Short mmCIF file of C-alpha atoms in Angstrom, two decimals:
data_model
loop_
_atom_site.label_atom_id
_atom_site.label_comp_id
_atom_site.label_asym_id
_atom_site.label_seq_id
_atom_site.Cartn_x
_atom_site.Cartn_y
_atom_site.Cartn_z
CA MET A 94 -2.58 -28.48 -40.08
CA ARG A 95 0.01 -25.97 -41.26
CA LYS A 96 -1.90 -23.16 -39.53
CA ALA A 97 -2.03 -25.18 -36.30
CA LEU A 98 1.73 -25.76 -36.44
CA LEU A 99 2.31 -22.04 -37.02
CA ILE A 100 0.19 -21.11 -33.99
CA ALA A 101 1.96 -23.71 -31.88
CA GLY A 102 5.31 -22.31 -32.97
CA MET A 103 4.25 -18.79 -32.05
CA LEU A 104 3.12 -19.96 -28.63
CA LEU A 105 6.40 -21.75 -28.10
CA LEU A 106 8.31 -18.63 -29.08
CA ALA A 107 6.26 -16.50 -26.69
CA THR A 108 6.80 -19.02 -23.90
CA GLY A 109 10.53 -19.11 -24.60
CA THR A 110 10.72 -15.32 -24.49
CA ALA A 111 8.88 -15.20 -21.18
CA GLU A 112 11.28 -17.81 -19.76
CA ALA A 113 14.29 -15.89 -21.08
CA ALA A 114 13.12 -12.68 -19.47
CA LYS A 115 13.12 -14.07 -15.94
CA CYS A 116 15.09 -12.14 -13.35
CA GLY A 117 18.19 -13.50 -11.65
CA ASN A 118 20.47 -12.95 -8.70
CA ASN A 119 23.84 -13.52 -10.34
CA ALA A 120 25.56 -12.88 -13.65
CA LYS A 121 24.77 -16.29 -15.17
CA GLY A 122 21.38 -15.48 -16.65
CA PHE A 123 22.03 -11.83 -17.54
CA PRO A 124 22.85 -12.27 -21.28
CA THR A 125 19.67 -14.29 -21.88
CA TRP A 126 17.57 -11.78 -19.92
CA LEU A 127 19.14 -8.86 -21.79
CA ALA A 128 18.41 -10.36 -25.20
CA ALA A 129 14.76 -10.83 -24.23
CA PHE A 130 14.52 -7.32 -22.80
CA LYS A 131 15.94 -5.78 -25.97
CA ARG A 132 13.29 -7.53 -28.03
CA GLU A 133 10.64 -6.25 -25.64
CA ALA A 134 11.98 -2.68 -25.88
CA VAL A 135 11.88 -2.73 -29.68
CA ALA A 136 8.38 -4.22 -29.61
CA SER A 137 7.28 -1.31 -27.39
CA GLY A 138 8.27 1.18 -30.10
CA ILE A 139 11.84 2.12 -29.20
CA SER A 140 14.13 2.05 -32.23
CA SER A 141 16.50 -0.88 -32.55
CA ARG A 142 19.31 1.61 -33.15
CA THR A 143 18.75 3.23 -29.74
CA VAL A 144 18.41 -0.13 -28.00
CA GLU A 145 21.67 -1.40 -29.47
CA ALA A 146 23.51 1.86 -28.83
CA ALA A 147 22.46 1.80 -25.17
CA LEU A 148 22.58 -1.94 -24.44
CA GLY A 149 24.41 -3.66 -27.30
CA ASN A 150 27.62 -4.50 -25.45
CA MET A 151 26.24 -4.48 -21.93
CA SER A 152 27.63 -6.73 -19.21
CA TYR A 153 26.35 -7.46 -15.72
CA ASN A 154 27.35 -4.73 -13.24
CA SER A 155 27.90 -6.55 -9.97
CA LYS A 156 29.12 -3.36 -8.25
CA VAL A 157 25.68 -1.78 -8.64
CA ILE A 158 24.03 -4.81 -7.04
CA ARG A 159 26.44 -4.64 -4.09
CA LEU A 160 25.60 -0.97 -3.62
CA ASP A 161 21.89 -1.74 -3.74
CA ARG A 162 22.34 -4.29 -0.97
CA ASN A 163 24.39 -1.94 1.21
CA GLN A 164 22.36 1.26 1.77
CA LYS A 165 23.54 1.91 5.31
CA SER A 166 23.10 5.69 5.41
CA PHE A 167 19.29 5.46 5.72
CA LYS A 168 19.73 3.37 8.86
CA LEU A 169 21.45 6.24 10.66
CA SER A 170 19.64 8.33 13.25
CA PHE A 171 18.45 11.76 12.16
CA GLU A 172 21.30 13.40 14.10
CA GLN A 173 23.88 11.14 12.47
CA PHE A 174 22.43 11.62 8.99
CA LEU A 175 22.22 15.39 9.46
CA ALA A 176 25.83 15.61 10.63
CA ARG A 177 26.96 13.65 7.60
CA ARG A 178 24.80 15.21 4.88
CA ALA A 179 23.87 18.72 6.06
CA PRO A 180 26.44 20.04 8.54
CA PRO A 181 26.73 23.80 9.16
CA SER A 182 29.30 24.14 6.35
CA THR A 183 26.84 22.70 3.81
CA ILE A 184 24.03 24.93 5.04
CA ALA A 185 26.35 27.96 4.73
CA MET A 186 27.15 26.90 1.17
CA GLY A 187 23.43 26.59 0.50
CA LYS A 188 22.87 30.18 1.58
CA ARG A 189 25.58 31.35 -0.79
CA ARG A 190 24.13 29.35 -3.66
CA MET A 191 20.67 30.71 -2.92
CA GLN A 192 22.00 34.27 -3.20
CA GLN A 193 23.97 33.42 -6.34
CA HIS A 194 20.88 32.06 -8.12
CA ALA A 195 18.34 34.36 -6.48
CA ARG A 196 16.80 35.66 -9.71
CA VAL A 197 16.00 32.30 -11.27
CA LEU A 198 14.95 30.78 -7.93
CA ASP A 199 12.51 33.64 -7.37
CA ARG A 200 11.12 33.07 -10.86
CA VAL A 201 10.68 29.37 -10.19
CA GLU A 202 9.04 30.01 -6.82
CA ARG A 203 6.54 32.41 -8.39
CA LYS A 204 5.70 29.95 -11.16
CA TYR A 205 5.45 26.73 -9.15
CA GLY A 206 4.79 27.86 -5.61
CA VAL A 207 7.70 25.86 -4.14
CA PRO A 208 10.01 27.88 -1.86
CA LYS A 209 13.57 28.39 -3.00
CA GLU A 210 14.81 27.10 0.35
CA VAL A 211 13.26 23.69 -0.31
CA ILE A 212 14.67 23.55 -3.84
CA VAL A 213 18.18 24.47 -2.67
CA SER A 214 18.10 22.03 0.23
CA ILE A 215 17.20 19.20 -2.16
CA TRP A 216 19.91 20.38 -4.57
CA GLY A 217 22.48 20.35 -1.80
CA LEU A 218 21.52 16.94 -0.46
CA GLU A 219 21.24 15.23 -3.81
CA SER A 220 24.46 16.36 -5.47
CA GLY A 221 26.32 18.88 -3.32
CA PHE A 222 24.81 21.71 -5.42
CA GLY A 223 25.74 19.97 -8.66
CA SER A 224 29.28 18.99 -7.69
CA PHE A 225 28.81 15.20 -7.69
CA MET A 226 26.11 13.63 -9.82
CA GLY A 227 27.69 10.21 -10.30
CA ASN A 228 29.56 8.84 -13.30
CA ILE A 229 28.06 5.37 -13.78
CA PRO A 230 26.42 4.93 -17.21
CA ILE A 231 22.78 4.63 -16.29
CA PHE A 232 22.10 1.87 -18.81
CA SER A 233 24.68 -0.23 -17.01
CA SER A 234 23.13 0.38 -13.60
CA LEU A 235 19.50 0.13 -14.72
CA SER A 236 20.00 -3.04 -16.72
CA ALA A 237 21.63 -4.76 -13.72
CA LEU A 238 18.86 -3.61 -11.39
CA ALA A 239 16.10 -4.52 -13.85
CA TYR A 240 17.52 -8.04 -14.15
CA ASP A 241 18.00 -8.40 -10.38
CA CYS A 242 15.02 -10.06 -8.72
CA ARG A 243 14.82 -7.70 -5.72
CA ARG A 244 13.08 -4.85 -7.58
CA SER A 245 12.95 -6.09 -11.14
CA ALA A 246 9.56 -4.62 -12.13
CA PHE A 247 10.42 -1.17 -10.78
CA PHE A 248 13.76 -0.90 -12.55
CA THR A 249 12.50 -2.47 -15.77
CA LYS A 250 10.10 0.49 -15.95
CA GLU A 251 12.99 2.90 -15.31
CA LEU A 252 15.13 1.25 -17.99
CA MET A 253 12.32 1.62 -20.52
CA SER A 254 11.94 5.29 -19.57
CA ALA A 255 15.67 5.89 -20.02
CA LEU A 256 15.56 4.31 -23.47
CA ARG A 257 12.62 6.51 -24.48
CA ILE A 258 14.51 9.63 -23.33
CA ALA A 259 17.44 8.64 -25.53
CA ASP A 260 15.22 7.62 -28.44
CA ARG A 261 13.46 11.00 -28.46
CA GLY A 262 16.80 12.81 -28.52
CA GLN A 263 16.24 14.49 -25.15
CA MET A 264 19.65 13.29 -23.95
CA ARG A 265 22.66 11.73 -25.62
CA ILE A 266 23.40 8.23 -24.40
CA SER A 267 27.00 9.25 -23.68
CA ASP A 268 25.70 11.95 -21.31
CA MET A 269 23.38 9.61 -19.44
CA LYS A 270 25.54 8.96 -16.40
CA GLY A 271 24.55 9.20 -12.77
CA ALA A 272 24.33 7.51 -9.41
CA TRP A 273 24.31 3.75 -8.94
CA ALA A 274 20.49 3.52 -9.05
CA GLY A 275 20.28 5.34 -12.38
CA GLU A 276 19.41 8.81 -11.08
CA ILE A 277 20.16 11.65 -13.50
CA GLY A 278 21.29 15.22 -12.93
CA GLN A 279 21.79 17.73 -10.16
CA THR A 280 18.71 16.70 -8.21
CA GLN A 281 18.95 13.05 -9.18
CA PHE A 282 15.79 12.32 -11.17
CA LEU A 283 14.91 8.76 -11.97
CA ALA A 284 14.24 8.32 -15.68
CA SER A 285 10.46 8.03 -15.25
CA SER A 286 10.43 11.32 -13.31
CA TYR A 287 12.62 12.91 -15.98
CA GLU A 288 10.03 11.92 -18.57
CA ARG A 289 7.10 13.31 -16.58
CA PHE A 290 8.43 16.36 -14.78
CA ALA A 291 11.58 17.71 -16.45
CA VAL A 292 11.16 21.34 -17.57
CA ASP A 293 13.02 23.38 -20.19
CA LEU A 294 13.11 26.69 -18.31
CA ASP A 295 16.15 28.13 -20.09
CA GLY A 296 14.38 27.76 -23.46
CA ASP A 297 17.07 25.89 -25.37
CA GLY A 298 14.61 23.30 -26.67
CA ARG A 299 15.00 20.46 -24.18
CA PRO A 300 15.34 20.02 -20.42
CA ASN A 301 18.92 19.52 -19.23
CA LEU A 302 19.13 18.46 -15.59
CA ILE A 303 22.90 17.97 -15.78
CA ARG A 304 24.14 21.36 -16.97
CA SER A 305 21.25 23.85 -16.73
CA THR A 306 20.51 25.12 -13.21
CA PRO A 307 17.29 26.88 -14.37
CA ASP A 308 16.04 23.55 -15.72
CA VAL A 309 17.15 21.77 -12.52
CA PHE A 310 15.30 24.21 -10.25
CA ALA A 311 12.14 24.31 -12.36
CA SER A 312 12.01 20.53 -12.76
CA THR A 313 12.45 19.95 -9.03
CA ALA A 314 9.70 22.44 -8.25
CA ASN A 315 7.45 20.95 -10.92
CA PHE A 316 7.88 17.48 -9.42
CA LEU A 317 6.79 18.72 -5.99
CA ARG A 318 3.89 20.79 -7.32
CA GLN A 319 2.59 17.88 -9.40
CA HIS A 320 2.71 15.72 -6.27
CA GLY A 321 0.52 18.14 -4.35
CA TRP A 322 2.77 20.84 -2.88
CA SER A 323 0.67 23.56 -1.26
CA LYS A 324 1.84 27.08 -2.10
CA GLY A 325 2.55 29.10 1.02
CA GLY A 326 2.27 26.07 3.25
CA ASP A 327 4.60 24.85 5.96
CA TRP A 328 7.05 21.99 5.36
CA SER A 329 7.67 20.91 8.94
CA PRO A 330 7.03 17.28 9.98
CA GLY A 331 3.31 16.59 10.10
CA SER A 332 2.38 19.23 7.53
CA ARG A 333 0.82 18.49 4.15
CA ASN A 334 3.96 19.58 2.33
CA TYR A 335 6.09 17.33 4.49
CA GLY A 336 3.90 14.51 3.27
CA VAL A 337 4.64 15.53 -0.32
CA LEU A 338 8.35 15.14 0.39
CA LYS A 339 7.68 11.43 0.83
CA ASP A 340 7.19 11.27 -2.92
CA TRP A 341 10.68 12.70 -3.31
CA ASN A 342 12.31 10.27 -0.89
CA ARG A 343 10.52 7.70 1.25
CA ALA A 344 13.23 7.56 3.92
CA GLU A 345 12.00 9.50 6.96
CA VAL A 346 15.52 10.57 7.89
CA TYR A 347 16.00 12.09 4.43
CA ARG A 348 12.72 14.01 4.44
CA LYS A 349 13.40 15.30 7.92
CA THR A 350 16.81 16.52 6.76
CA ILE A 351 15.29 18.34 3.77
CA ALA A 352 12.87 20.11 6.09
CA HIS A 353 15.60 21.03 8.59
CA PHE A 354 17.94 22.23 5.84
CA ALA A 355 15.23 24.41 4.26
CA THR A 356 14.33 25.93 7.61
CA GLN A 357 17.97 26.80 8.27
CA LEU A 358 18.22 28.44 4.84
CA ARG A 359 15.21 30.62 5.59
CA ARG A 360 16.70 31.99 8.84
#
């Protein structure tokens, strides 16, 4: 009888946890969801110290949810998007940056087979060549997005990845700031991509996609190579490599802008 009661209690606890972890579309259920998520993170092997340091005093970030609902730039035409994100002045800056970092870019291109023009175009589009990476603490943005019902499963995975990065000591929690969707660094890696593809090219012991341009370039190239980039191949629309760019960004207008930008850099 005692054993039966114990099993019943365990089932009730599991059911309560599952109920508590349900997503929501407003701030009301966030504290309950967060408590359940923290238990899940610790159960997955992440230290309770890391979980509390990252999420202990977290509140619902409604600004991030508004930004997620208002992604108007991808609805622009290619010409409009290009004029906004890669005008002639930005392409000219890209050429200067490519010359400035020629040695390391050549090294990366030899190692990974991804042209420096493609790397620099992505760098320019994602963060203005490292000038604006975002300053939102990614645990604030990712926790709000993981709780939100629109893409809860996707961002729950990203939040777990971010916690593992912090738990392994690859990044300090205080340094983990980025764009509203939790992207990190000069080419805006999601946490799961950081885990899988980030490269320590400068040899300091860990990849740093915020401050180390060698690491940024190598990691970006490694991402594309691991997704099937063909060395020496074209990147124009319809090519195999253009298809690989879909794994970088699924918006057609964005991929088309990368390809145009890279072609302009090569001229």
